PDB file of C-alpha atoms in Angstrom:
ATOM      1  CA  MET N   1      27.660 -22.733  -9.148  1.00 44.00           C
ATOM      2  CA  LYS N   2      28.060 -26.529  -9.272  1.00 48.00           C
ATOM      3  CA  SER N   3      31.293 -28.131  -8.102  1.00 52.00           C
ATOM      4  CA  THR N   4      33.379 -30.179 -10.484  1.00 55.00           C
ATOM      5  CA  SER N   5      32.484 -33.380  -8.611  1.00 61.00           C
ATOM      6  CA  ILE N   6      28.729 -32.706  -8.790  1.00 62.00           C
ATOM      7  CA  ALA N   7      29.074 -31.818 -12.472  1.00 67.00           C
ATOM      8  CA  ALA N   8      30.804 -35.125 -13.142  1.00 70.00           C
ATOM      9  CA  TYR N   9      28.178 -36.979 -11.128  1.00 69.00           C
ATOM     10  CA  GLY N  10      25.441 -35.247 -13.120  1.00 73.00           C
ATOM     11  CA  ALA N  11      27.046 -36.326 -16.390  1.00 76.00           C
ATOM     12  CA  THR N  12      27.216 -39.905 -15.079  1.00 77.00           C
ATOM     13  CA  ALA N  13      23.536 -39.773 -14.128  1.00 78.00           C
ATOM     14  CA  LEU N  14      22.728 -38.553 -17.638  1.00 79.00           C
ATOM     15  CA  SER N  15      24.584 -41.551 -19.078  1.00 81.00           C
ATOM     16  CA  LEU N  16      22.602 -43.868 -16.806  1.00 78.00           C
ATOM     17  CA  LEU N  17      19.349 -42.373 -18.090  1.00 79.00           C
ATOM     18  CA  GLN N  18      20.501 -43.079 -21.632  1.00 79.00           C
ATOM     19  CA  SER N  19      21.374 -46.694 -20.829  1.00 81.00           C
ATOM     20  CA  ARG N  20      17.948 -47.333 -19.267  1.00 80.00           C
ATOM     21  CA  ASP N  21      15.913 -46.067 -22.214  1.00 80.00           C
ATOM     22  CA  PRO N  22      18.144 -45.342 -25.237  1.00 79.00           C
ATOM     23  CA  ALA N  23      15.259 -44.708 -27.650  1.00 73.00           C
ATOM     24  CA  GLY N  24      13.380 -42.385 -25.295  1.00 77.00           C
ATOM     25  CA  PHE N  25      16.579 -40.548 -24.385  1.00 78.00           C
ATOM     26  CA  GLU N  26      17.497 -39.955 -28.020  1.00 76.00           C
ATOM     27  CA  LYS N  27      13.975 -38.752 -28.774  1.00 74.00           C
ATOM     28  CA  LEU N  28      14.336 -36.001 -26.145  1.00 75.00           C
ATOM     29  CA  PHE N  29      17.498 -34.773 -27.869  1.00 75.00           C
ATOM     30  CA  GLN N  30      16.225 -35.208 -31.411  1.00 70.00           C
ATOM     31  CA  TYR N  31      13.932 -32.181 -31.306  1.00 66.00           C
ATOM     32  CA  LEU N  32      15.036 -29.627 -28.742  1.00 72.00           C
ATOM     33  CA  THR N  33      11.691 -28.203 -27.715  1.00 76.00           C
ATOM     34  CA  PRO N  34      11.025 -26.536 -24.327  1.00 81.00           C
ATOM     35  CA  SER N  35       8.911 -29.560 -23.400  1.00 81.00           C
ATOM     36  CA  SER N  36      11.656 -32.091 -24.158  1.00 80.00           C
ATOM     37  CA  LEU N  37      14.256 -30.039 -22.272  1.00 82.00           C
ATOM     38  CA  ARG N  38      11.988 -29.787 -19.210  1.00 84.00           C
ATOM     39  CA  THR N  39      11.431 -33.533 -19.301  1.00 83.00           C
ATOM     40  CA  LEU N  40      15.173 -34.119 -19.562  1.00 82.00           C
ATOM     41  CA  GLN N  41      15.842 -31.785 -16.633  1.00 82.00           C
ATOM     42  CA  ASP N  42      13.160 -33.432 -14.464  1.00 83.00           C
ATOM     43  CA  CYS N  43      14.461 -36.928 -15.242  1.00 82.00           C
ATOM     44  CA  LEU N  44      18.009 -35.889 -14.401  1.00 81.00           C
ATOM     45  CA  CYS N  45      17.032 -34.277 -11.082  1.00 79.00           C
ATOM     46  CA  GLU N  46      15.015 -37.359 -10.149  1.00 79.00           C
ATOM     47  CA  ALA N  47      17.916 -39.640 -11.037  1.00 77.00           C
ATOM     48  CA  LEU N  48      20.338 -37.576  -8.963  1.00 74.00           C
ATOM     49  CA  ASP N  49      17.973 -37.530  -5.983  1.00 72.00           C
ATOM     50  CA  THR N  50      17.574 -41.302  -6.196  1.00 70.00           C
ATOM     51  CA  LYS N  51      21.272 -42.025  -6.622  1.00 58.00           C
ATOM     52  CA  THR N  52      22.408 -39.736  -3.795  1.00 50.00           C
ATOM     53  CA  THR N  53      19.849 -40.716  -1.144  1.00 47.00           C
ATOM     54  CA  SER N  54      22.272 -43.289   0.252  1.00 46.00           C
ATOM     55  CA  GLY N  55      24.965 -40.637   0.599  1.00 45.00           C
ATOM     56  CA  THR N  56      26.880 -41.429  -2.568  1.00 52.00           C
ATOM     57  CA  HIS N  57      27.308 -37.712  -3.095  1.00 54.00           C
ATOM     58  CA  PRO N  58      26.415 -35.745   0.054  1.00 56.00           C
ATOM     59  CA  GLY N  59      27.169 -32.470  -1.713  1.00 64.00           C
ATOM     60  CA  TRP N  60      24.069 -32.934  -3.857  1.00 64.00           C
ATOM     61  CA  GLN N  61      21.799 -33.450  -0.857  1.00 67.00           C
ATOM     62  CA  SER N  62      23.106 -30.263   0.748  1.00 71.00           C
ATOM     63  CA  LEU N  63      21.861 -28.168  -2.176  1.00 73.00           C
ATOM     64  CA  SER N  64      18.581 -26.282  -2.050  1.00 76.00           C
ATOM     65  CA  SER N  65      15.799 -27.105  -4.517  1.00 76.00           C
ATOM     66  CA  THR N  66      16.686 -24.039  -6.585  1.00 80.00           C
ATOM     67  CA  GLU N  67      20.372 -24.977  -6.637  1.00 78.00           C
ATOM     68  CA  LYS N  68      19.549 -28.535  -7.705  1.00 76.00           C
ATOM     69  CA  THR N  69      17.434 -27.225 -10.582  1.00 78.00           C
ATOM     70  CA  GLN N  70      20.216 -24.881 -11.662  1.00 79.00           C
ATOM     71  CA  CYS N  71      22.754 -27.696 -11.485  1.00 79.00           C
ATOM     72  CA  CYS N  72      20.559 -29.917 -13.671  1.00 80.00           C
ATOM     73  CA  ASN N  73      20.073 -27.040 -16.111  1.00 82.00           C
ATOM     74  CA  GLU N  74      23.835 -26.648 -16.462  1.00 83.00           C
ATOM     75  CA  VAL N  75      24.418 -30.367 -17.007  1.00 83.00           C
ATOM     76  CA  VAL N  76      21.644 -30.508 -19.623  1.00 83.00           C
ATOM     77  CA  ALA N  77      22.934 -27.334 -21.326  1.00 84.00           C
ATOM     78  CA  GLU N  78      26.431 -28.807 -21.642  1.00 84.00           C
ATOM     79  CA  ALA N  79      24.997 -32.030 -23.071  1.00 83.00           C
ATOM     80  CA  VAL N  80      22.881 -30.089 -25.580  1.00 84.00           C
ATOM     81  CA  LEU N  81      25.874 -28.053 -26.750  1.00 85.00           C
ATOM     82  CA  ARG N  82      27.931 -31.218 -27.241  1.00 83.00           C
ATOM     83  CA  ARG N  83      25.089 -32.696 -29.286  1.00 81.00           C
ATOM     84  CA  LEU N  84      24.791 -29.580 -31.431  1.00 81.00           C
ATOM     85  CA  VAL N  85      28.507 -29.498 -32.179  1.00 82.00           C
ATOM     86  CA  PHE N  86      28.392 -33.208 -33.022  1.00 79.00           C
ATOM     87  CA  LYS N  87      25.481 -32.605 -35.421  1.00 75.00           C
ATOM     88  CA  CYS N  88      27.420 -29.841 -37.171  1.00 76.00           C
ATOM     89  CA  LEU N  89      30.513 -32.023 -37.496  1.00 77.00           C
ATOM     90  CA  ARG N  90      28.415 -34.933 -38.753  1.00 76.00           C
ATOM     91  CA  LYS N  91      26.728 -32.638 -41.276  1.00 75.00           C
ATOM     92  CA  TYR N  92      30.159 -31.544 -42.504  1.00 75.00           C
ATOM     93  CA  SER N  93      31.232 -35.189 -42.866  1.00 77.00           C
ATOM     94  CA  THR N  94      28.319 -35.837 -45.266  1.00 82.00           C
ATOM     95  CA  CYS N  95      29.304 -33.029 -47.628  1.00 89.00           C
ATOM     96  CA  SER N  96      28.744 -33.849 -51.311  1.00 92.00           C
ATOM     97  CA  THR N  97      31.772 -34.024 -53.594  1.00 92.00           C
ATOM     98  CA  PRO N  98      32.379 -31.115 -56.004  1.00 93.00           C
ATOM     99  CA  GLN N  99      31.636 -33.436 -58.935  1.00 95.00           C
ATOM    100  CA  THR N 100      28.279 -34.495 -57.471  1.00 96.00           C
ATOM    101  CA  MET N 101      27.429 -30.881 -56.712  1.00 96.00           C
ATOM    102  CA  GLU N 102      28.193 -29.691 -60.241  1.00 96.00           C
ATOM    103  CA  GLU N 103      26.086 -32.476 -61.729  1.00 97.00           C
ATOM    104  CA  ALA N 104      23.215 -31.529 -59.411  1.00 98.00           C
ATOM    105  CA  LEU N 105      23.514 -27.849 -60.370  1.00 98.00           C
ATOM    106  CA  LYS N 106      23.227 -28.825 -64.040  1.00 98.00           C
ATOM    107  CA  HIS N 107      20.439 -31.359 -63.540  1.00 97.00           C
ATOM    108  CA  HIS N 108      17.274 -29.264 -63.214  1.00 96.00           C
ATOM    109  CA  THR N 109      15.857 -26.973 -65.911  1.00 98.00           C
ATOM    110  CA  LEU N 110      14.585 -23.798 -64.282  1.00 98.00           C
ATOM    111  CA  PRO N 111      10.939 -22.802 -64.864  1.00 97.00           C
ATOM    112  CA  LYS N 112      10.251 -19.769 -67.050  1.00 97.00           C
ATOM    113  CA  SER N 113       9.034 -17.577 -64.185  1.00 96.00           C
ATOM    114  CA  LEU N 114      12.221 -18.220 -62.210  1.00 98.00           C
ATOM    115  CA  LYS N 115      14.414 -17.489 -65.236  1.00 98.00           C
ATOM    116  CA  GLU N 116      12.665 -14.141 -65.669  1.00 98.00           C
ATOM    117  CA  GLU N 117      13.088 -13.332 -61.980  1.00 98.00           C
ATOM    118  CA  LEU N 118      16.812 -14.076 -62.123  1.00 98.00           C
ATOM    119  CA  VAL N 119      17.346 -11.957 -65.262  1.00 98.00           C
ATOM    120  CA  GLU N 120      15.524  -9.036 -63.657  1.00 98.00           C
ATOM    121  CA  ARG N 121      17.552  -9.352 -60.482  1.00 97.00           C
ATOM    122  CA  TYR N 122      21.001 -10.257 -61.814  1.00 97.00           C
ATOM    123  CA  GLY N 123      20.953  -9.330 -65.507  1.00 96.00           C
ATOM    124  CA  GLY N 124      22.591 -11.384 -68.253  1.00 95.00           C
ATOM    125  CA  ASP N 125      20.990 -14.118 -70.341  1.00 97.00           C
ATOM    126  CA  PRO N 126      18.189 -16.269 -68.910  1.00 98.00           C
ATOM    127  CA  PRO N 127      19.853 -19.141 -67.001  1.00 98.00           C
ATOM    128  CA  ASN N 128      18.727 -22.593 -68.037  1.00 98.00           C
ATOM    129  CA  THR N 129      20.008 -24.327 -64.885  1.00 98.00           C
ATOM    130  CA  TRP N 130      21.254 -23.442 -61.406  1.00 98.00           C
ATOM    131  CA  TYR N 131      24.753 -23.945 -62.786  1.00 98.00           C
ATOM    132  CA  ASP N 132      24.157 -21.138 -65.298  1.00 98.00           C
ATOM    133  CA  ALA N 133      22.786 -18.948 -62.514  1.00 98.00           C
ATOM    134  CA  LEU N 134      25.909 -19.588 -60.441  1.00 97.00           C
ATOM    135  CA  GLN N 135      28.168 -18.618 -63.339  1.00 96.00           C
ATOM    136  CA  ARG N 136      26.310 -15.305 -63.522  1.00 97.00           C
ATOM    137  CA  LEU N 137      27.003 -14.715 -59.825  1.00 95.00           C
ATOM    138  CA  LYS N 138      30.704 -15.370 -60.438  1.00 93.00           C
ATOM    139  CA  VAL N 139      30.735 -12.702 -63.164  1.00 93.00           C
ATOM    140  CA  ILE N 140      29.046 -10.206 -60.850  1.00 93.00           C
ATOM    141  CA  ALA N 141      31.454 -11.005 -58.015  1.00 90.00           C
ATOM    142  CA  ASP N 142      34.466 -10.584 -60.325  1.00 87.00           C
ATOM    143  CA  ASN N 143      33.152  -7.199 -61.452  1.00 86.00           C
ATOM    144  CA  ASN N 144      32.721  -6.193 -57.812  1.00 76.00           C
ATOM    145  CA  ALA N 145      36.178  -7.333 -56.768  1.00 67.00           C
ATOM    146  CA  ASP N 146      37.572  -3.825 -56.386  1.00 64.00           C
ATOM    147  CA  GLN N 147      34.381  -2.299 -55.008  1.00 64.00           C
ATOM    148  CA  ARG N 148      32.598  -2.387 -51.685  1.00 62.00           C
ATOM    149  CA  ASN N 149      29.908  -4.739 -53.000  1.00 65.00           C
ATOM    150  CA  PRO N 150      28.913  -8.308 -52.086  1.00 73.00           C
ATOM    151  CA  GLY N 151      31.402 -11.063 -52.839  1.00 86.00           C
ATOM    152  CA  LEU N 152      30.486 -14.411 -54.365  1.00 90.00           C
ATOM    153  CA  TRP N 153      29.578 -16.147 -51.111  1.00 91.00           C
ATOM    154  CA  GLU N 154      27.314 -13.292 -50.020  1.00 91.00           C
ATOM    155  CA  LEU N 155      25.598 -13.418 -53.405  1.00 94.00           C
ATOM    156  CA  VAL N 156      25.107 -17.180 -53.078  1.00 94.00           C
ATOM    157  CA  LEU N 157      23.573 -16.852 -49.611  1.00 94.00           C
ATOM    158  CA  ASP N 158      21.112 -14.239 -50.886  1.00 95.00           C
ATOM    159  CA  HIS N 159      20.192 -16.145 -54.063  1.00 97.00           C
ATOM    160  CA  PRO N 160      16.916 -18.019 -54.767  1.00 98.00           C
ATOM    161  CA  MET N 161      19.091 -21.118 -55.262  1.00 98.00           C
ATOM    162  CA  THR N 162      19.695 -21.291 -51.495  1.00 97.00           C
ATOM    163  CA  ALA N 163      16.467 -19.656 -50.312  1.00 97.00           C
ATOM    164  CA  TYR N 164      13.893 -21.200 -48.009  1.00 97.00           C
ATOM    165  CA  VAL N 165      11.027 -22.681 -50.029  1.00 97.00           C
ATOM    166  CA  PRO N 166       7.858 -23.649 -48.140  1.00 97.00           C
ATOM    167  CA  VAL N 167       6.174 -26.968 -48.767  1.00 97.00           C
ATOM    168  CA  GLN N 168       3.425 -26.306 -51.286  1.00 97.00           C
ATOM    169  CA  CYS N 169       1.190 -27.683 -53.991  1.00 98.00           C
ATOM    170  CA  GLN N 170       3.510 -28.287 -56.934  1.00 97.00           C
ATOM    171  CA  SER N 171       0.767 -27.138 -59.312  1.00 97.00           C
ATOM    172  CA  CYS N 172      -0.890 -23.993 -57.912  1.00 97.00           C
ATOM    173  CA  GLY N 173       1.639 -23.167 -55.176  1.00 96.00           C
ATOM    174  CA  LEU N 174      -0.753 -23.288 -52.192  1.00 96.00           C
ATOM    175  CA  VAL N 175       1.539 -23.287 -49.137  1.00 96.00           C
ATOM    176  CA  VAL N 176       1.294 -25.782 -46.282  1.00 95.00           C
ATOM    177  CA  PRO N 177       2.616 -23.860 -43.236  1.00 89.00           C
ATOM    178  CA  ASP N 178       5.337 -25.651 -41.278  1.00 92.00           C
ATOM    179  CA  ASP N 179       3.590 -24.811 -38.015  1.00 88.00           C
ATOM    180  CA  LEU N 180       3.681 -27.132 -35.019  1.00 81.00           C
ATOM    181  CA  ASN N 181       0.891 -25.178 -33.316  1.00 83.00           C
ATOM    182  CA  SER N 182      -1.442 -25.001 -36.304  1.00 86.00           C
ATOM    183  CA  ASP N 183      -5.135 -25.488 -35.574  1.00 88.00           C
ATOM    184  CA  LEU N 184      -5.353 -27.568 -38.754  1.00 91.00           C
ATOM    185  CA  THR N 185      -4.399 -31.240 -38.709  1.00 93.00           C
ATOM    186  CA  ASP N 186      -2.420 -32.898 -41.496  1.00 94.00           C
ATOM    187  CA  GLU N 187      -5.658 -34.385 -42.780  1.00 95.00           C
ATOM    188  CA  GLN N 188      -7.352 -30.978 -42.870  1.00 95.00           C
ATOM    189  CA  VAL N 189      -4.587 -29.468 -45.015  1.00 95.00           C
ATOM    190  CA  GLY N 190      -4.676 -32.474 -47.346  1.00 96.00           C
ATOM    191  CA  LEU N 191      -1.449 -34.076 -46.100  1.00 97.00           C
ATOM    192  CA  ARG N 192      -0.699 -37.714 -45.391  1.00 97.00           C
ATOM    193  CA  GLU N 193       2.423 -39.836 -44.911  1.00 97.00           C
ATOM    194  CA  GLU N 194       3.414 -42.732 -47.156  1.00 97.00           C
ATOM    195  CA  GLU N 195       6.299 -45.152 -47.275  1.00 97.00           C
ATOM    196  CA  PRO N 196       8.827 -44.138 -49.951  1.00 97.00           C
ATOM    197  CA  THR N 197       8.964 -46.074 -53.186  1.00 97.00           C
ATOM    198  CA  ASP N 198      12.034 -48.174 -53.968  1.00 97.00           C
ATOM    199  CA  GLU N 199      13.316 -45.292 -56.088  1.00 97.00           C
ATOM    200  CA  GLU N 200      12.680 -42.687 -53.378  1.00 97.00           C
ATOM    201  CA  ALA N 201      13.939 -44.706 -50.406  1.00 97.00           C
ATOM    202  CA  PRO N 202      17.688 -43.905 -50.769  1.00 96.00           C
ATOM    203  CA  LEU N 203      16.880 -40.178 -50.974  1.00 97.00           C
ATOM    204  CA  VAL N 204      14.428 -39.750 -48.092  1.00 97.00           C
ATOM    205  CA  ARG N 205      15.447 -38.737 -44.573  1.00 94.00           C
ATOM    206  CA  SER N 206      13.558 -38.075 -41.371  1.00 91.00           C
ATOM    207  CA  GLY N 207      13.187 -34.561 -40.023  1.00 88.00           C
ATOM    208  CA  TRP N 208      10.882 -31.910 -38.656  1.00 88.00           C
ATOM    209  CA  PHE N 209       7.796 -30.844 -40.593  1.00 93.00           C
ATOM    210  CA  ARG N 210       4.730 -29.536 -38.751  1.00 92.00           C
ATOM    211  CA  GLY N 211       6.228 -31.272 -35.717  1.00 86.00           C
ATOM    212  CA  PRO N 212       8.689 -34.125 -35.176  1.00 82.00           C
ATOM    213  CA  ARG N 213       8.792 -36.827 -37.854  1.00 87.00           C
ATOM    214  CA  PRO N 214      11.146 -39.505 -36.492  1.00 83.00           C
ATOM    215  CA  HIS N 215      10.820 -41.788 -39.524  1.00 90.00           C
ATOM    216  CA  ALA N 216      11.771 -41.212 -43.150  1.00 94.00           C
ATOM    217  CA  LYS N 217       8.439 -40.724 -44.911  1.00 96.00           C
ATOM    218  CA  VAL N 218       7.069 -39.247 -48.123  1.00 98.00           C
ATOM    219  CA  PHE N 219       4.421 -36.555 -47.709  1.00 98.00           C
ATOM    220  CA  VAL N 220       1.533 -36.738 -50.147  1.00 98.00           C
ATOM    221  CA  LEU N 221      -0.390 -33.483 -50.505  1.00 98.00           C
ATOM    222  CA  THR N 222      -3.837 -33.397 -52.078  1.00 98.00           C
ATOM    223  CA  CYS N 223      -4.267 -29.674 -52.663  1.00 97.00           C
ATOM    224  CA  THR N 224      -7.379 -28.264 -50.996  1.00 96.00           C
ATOM    225  CA  GLU N 225      -7.564 -25.578 -53.684  1.00 96.00           C
ATOM    226  CA  CYS N 226      -6.903 -27.287 -57.029  1.00 97.00           C
ATOM    227  CA  GLY N 227      -7.052 -30.980 -56.103  1.00 97.00           C
ATOM    228  CA  VAL N 228      -3.665 -31.851 -57.648  1.00 98.00           C
ATOM    229  CA  VAL N 229      -1.644 -34.474 -55.772  1.00 98.00           C
ATOM    230  CA  SER N 230       2.024 -33.671 -55.000  1.00 98.00           C
ATOM    231  CA  ARG N 231       4.746 -35.811 -53.430  1.00 98.00           C
ATOM    232  CA  TRP N 232       7.480 -34.276 -51.288  1.00 98.00           C
ATOM    233  CA  PHE N 233      10.053 -35.491 -48.787  1.00 98.00           C
ATOM    234  CA  ARG N 234      13.011 -34.256 -46.802  1.00 97.00           C
ATOM    235  CA  SER N 235      16.386 -35.203 -48.249  1.00 97.00           C
ATOM    236  CA  ARG N 236      20.141 -34.713 -47.961  1.00 96.00           C
ATOM    237  CA  ASP N 237      20.696 -35.285 -51.687  1.00 97.00           C
ATOM    238  CA  PRO N 238      21.583 -32.085 -53.632  1.00 98.00           C
ATOM    239  CA  TYR N 239      19.727 -33.364 -56.707  1.00 98.00           C
ATOM    240  CA  VAL N 240      16.543 -33.357 -54.637  1.00 98.00           C
ATOM    241  CA  ILE N 241      17.229 -30.142 -52.729  1.00 98.00           C
ATOM    242  CA  LEU N 242      17.855 -28.177 -55.946  1.00 98.00           C
ATOM    243  CA  ASN N 243      14.543 -29.207 -57.530  1.00 98.00           C
ATOM    244  CA  ALA N 244      13.162 -25.882 -58.809  1.00 97.00           C
ATOM    245  CA  GLN N 245       9.594 -27.059 -59.446  1.00 96.00           C
ATOM    246  CA  LYS N 246       7.945 -25.757 -56.248  1.00 96.00           C
ATOM    247  CA  TRP N 247       9.860 -28.326 -54.173  1.00 98.00           C
ATOM    248  CA  GLY N 248      10.012 -27.501 -50.463  1.00 96.00           C
ATOM    249  CA  ARG N 249      13.462 -26.534 -49.164  1.00 97.00           C
ATOM    250  CA  LEU N 250      13.362 -26.237 -45.387  1.00 96.00           C
ATOM    251  CA  CYS N 251      16.024 -24.957 -42.978  1.00 91.00           C
ATOM    252  CA  GLY N 252      17.928 -28.242 -42.756  1.00 91.00           C
ATOM    253  CA  GLU N 253      18.095 -28.545 -46.529  1.00 96.00           C
ATOM    254  CA  GLN N 254      19.285 -24.929 -46.740  1.00 95.00           C
ATOM    255  CA  GLU N 255      22.155 -25.722 -44.380  1.00 91.00           C
ATOM    256  CA  ASP N 256      23.102 -28.854 -46.315  1.00 93.00           C
ATOM    257  CA  LEU N 257      23.002 -27.034 -49.646  1.00 96.00           C
ATOM    258  CA  ARG N 258      25.109 -24.125 -48.403  1.00 94.00           C
ATOM    259  CA  LEU N 259      27.683 -26.534 -47.026  1.00 92.00           C
ATOM    260  CA  ASP N 260      27.839 -28.372 -50.360  1.00 94.00           C
ATOM    261  CA  LEU N 261      28.155 -25.103 -52.277  1.00 95.00           C
ATOM    262  CA  ALA N 262      30.914 -23.845 -49.970  1.00 91.00           C
ATOM    263  CA  ASN N 263      32.838 -27.040 -50.628  1.00 90.00           C
ATOM    264  CA  TYR N 264      32.148 -26.857 -54.364  1.00 93.00           C
ATOM    265  CA  LEU N 265      33.234 -23.230 -54.650  1.00 91.00           C
ATOM    266  CA  ASP N 266      36.253 -23.906 -52.458  1.00 80.00           C
ATOM    267  CA  SER N 267      35.003 -21.073 -50.281  1.00 48.00           C
ATOM    268  CA  HIS N 268      35.786 -21.290 -46.607  1.00 42.00           C
ATOM    269  CA  PRO N 269      33.105 -19.483 -44.638  1.00 44.00           C
ATOM    270  CA  ASN N 270      32.896 -20.410 -40.988  1.00 43.00           C
ATOM    271  CA  VAL N 271      30.464 -23.204 -41.745  1.00 40.00           C
ATOM    272  CA  LEU N 272      30.698 -24.834 -38.334  1.00 39.00           C
ATOM    273  CA  ALA N 273      29.994 -21.594 -36.460  1.00 42.00           C
ATOM    274  CA  SER N 274      27.166 -20.552 -38.762  1.00 43.00           C
ATOM    275  CA  GLY N 275      25.645 -24.022 -38.596  1.00 41.00           C
ATOM    276  CA  LEU N 276      25.782 -24.045 -34.810  1.00 39.00           C
ATOM    277  CA  GLY N 277      24.286 -20.548 -34.702  1.00 44.00           C
ATOM    278  CA  SER N 278      21.444 -21.692 -36.920  1.00 44.00           C
ATOM    279  CA  TYR N 279      20.694 -24.648 -34.659  1.00 38.00           C
ATOM    280  CA  LEU N 280      20.765 -22.441 -31.558  1.00 40.00           C
ATOM    281  CA  GLU N 281      18.348 -19.959 -33.134  1.00 47.00           C
ATOM    282  CA  ARG N 282      15.855 -22.765 -33.722  1.00 43.00           C
ATOM    283  CA  VAL N 283      15.930 -24.056 -30.150  1.00 39.00           C
ATOM    284  CA  GLN N 284      15.688 -20.698 -28.373  1.00 40.00           C
TER     285      GLN N 284
END
């Protein structure tokens, strides 16, 4: 619908918005919610109306209100897609080395209940670590090589090692729903934010949990059921992500872990496409 010249002018207007308020602009893109996208669209349309009043781009002024909205939608959509691709490429650039990944897989001792679950599901001896569990998957994949059964990567994607784990009390397992629209405040579910300790600081990252969390914080949960206090935080470090002691593993950590495992296994799934698809699912 929009001409090439209007499209280019829209992109320029978007850049001007960023230069005026870099922090506010980045915040709109950080969490792609319907509200932030509407705000971005409204700001862009307003900027274009202001910039073209003097006749800088008469083609814009000749558009109807509906056409202007559609034009802004297209400019914003293109910007969002560029951001998503950049995030995927940046995620790939932070991939852990195979050596780091193997050390992380061997680091945590699995709890008894998880060992029993894995034996029941995959057979073999009880795995002591995630590394042992991965070796079992390799055996199964080798045995399935000439059959129409899941290969190694499919087994990894369906394994508790890469599964989503909700944030929960690390004693009794009471789950804290990751729900932006929850009627319960952080305080009501026993949750508060704290600054990370010196030891935690290099491991903590910002990220979404019950809404946007723009700063790297540690979440302290005082369980409303058993009273035990747990500490949890979002992280890119595989040592943290692979913690098997009721440690929350949210969608972003799942993506990071799968990328690290793909690199470690020298598998080559279409990580970029799957990562982009995952992001798009979350913003729809």
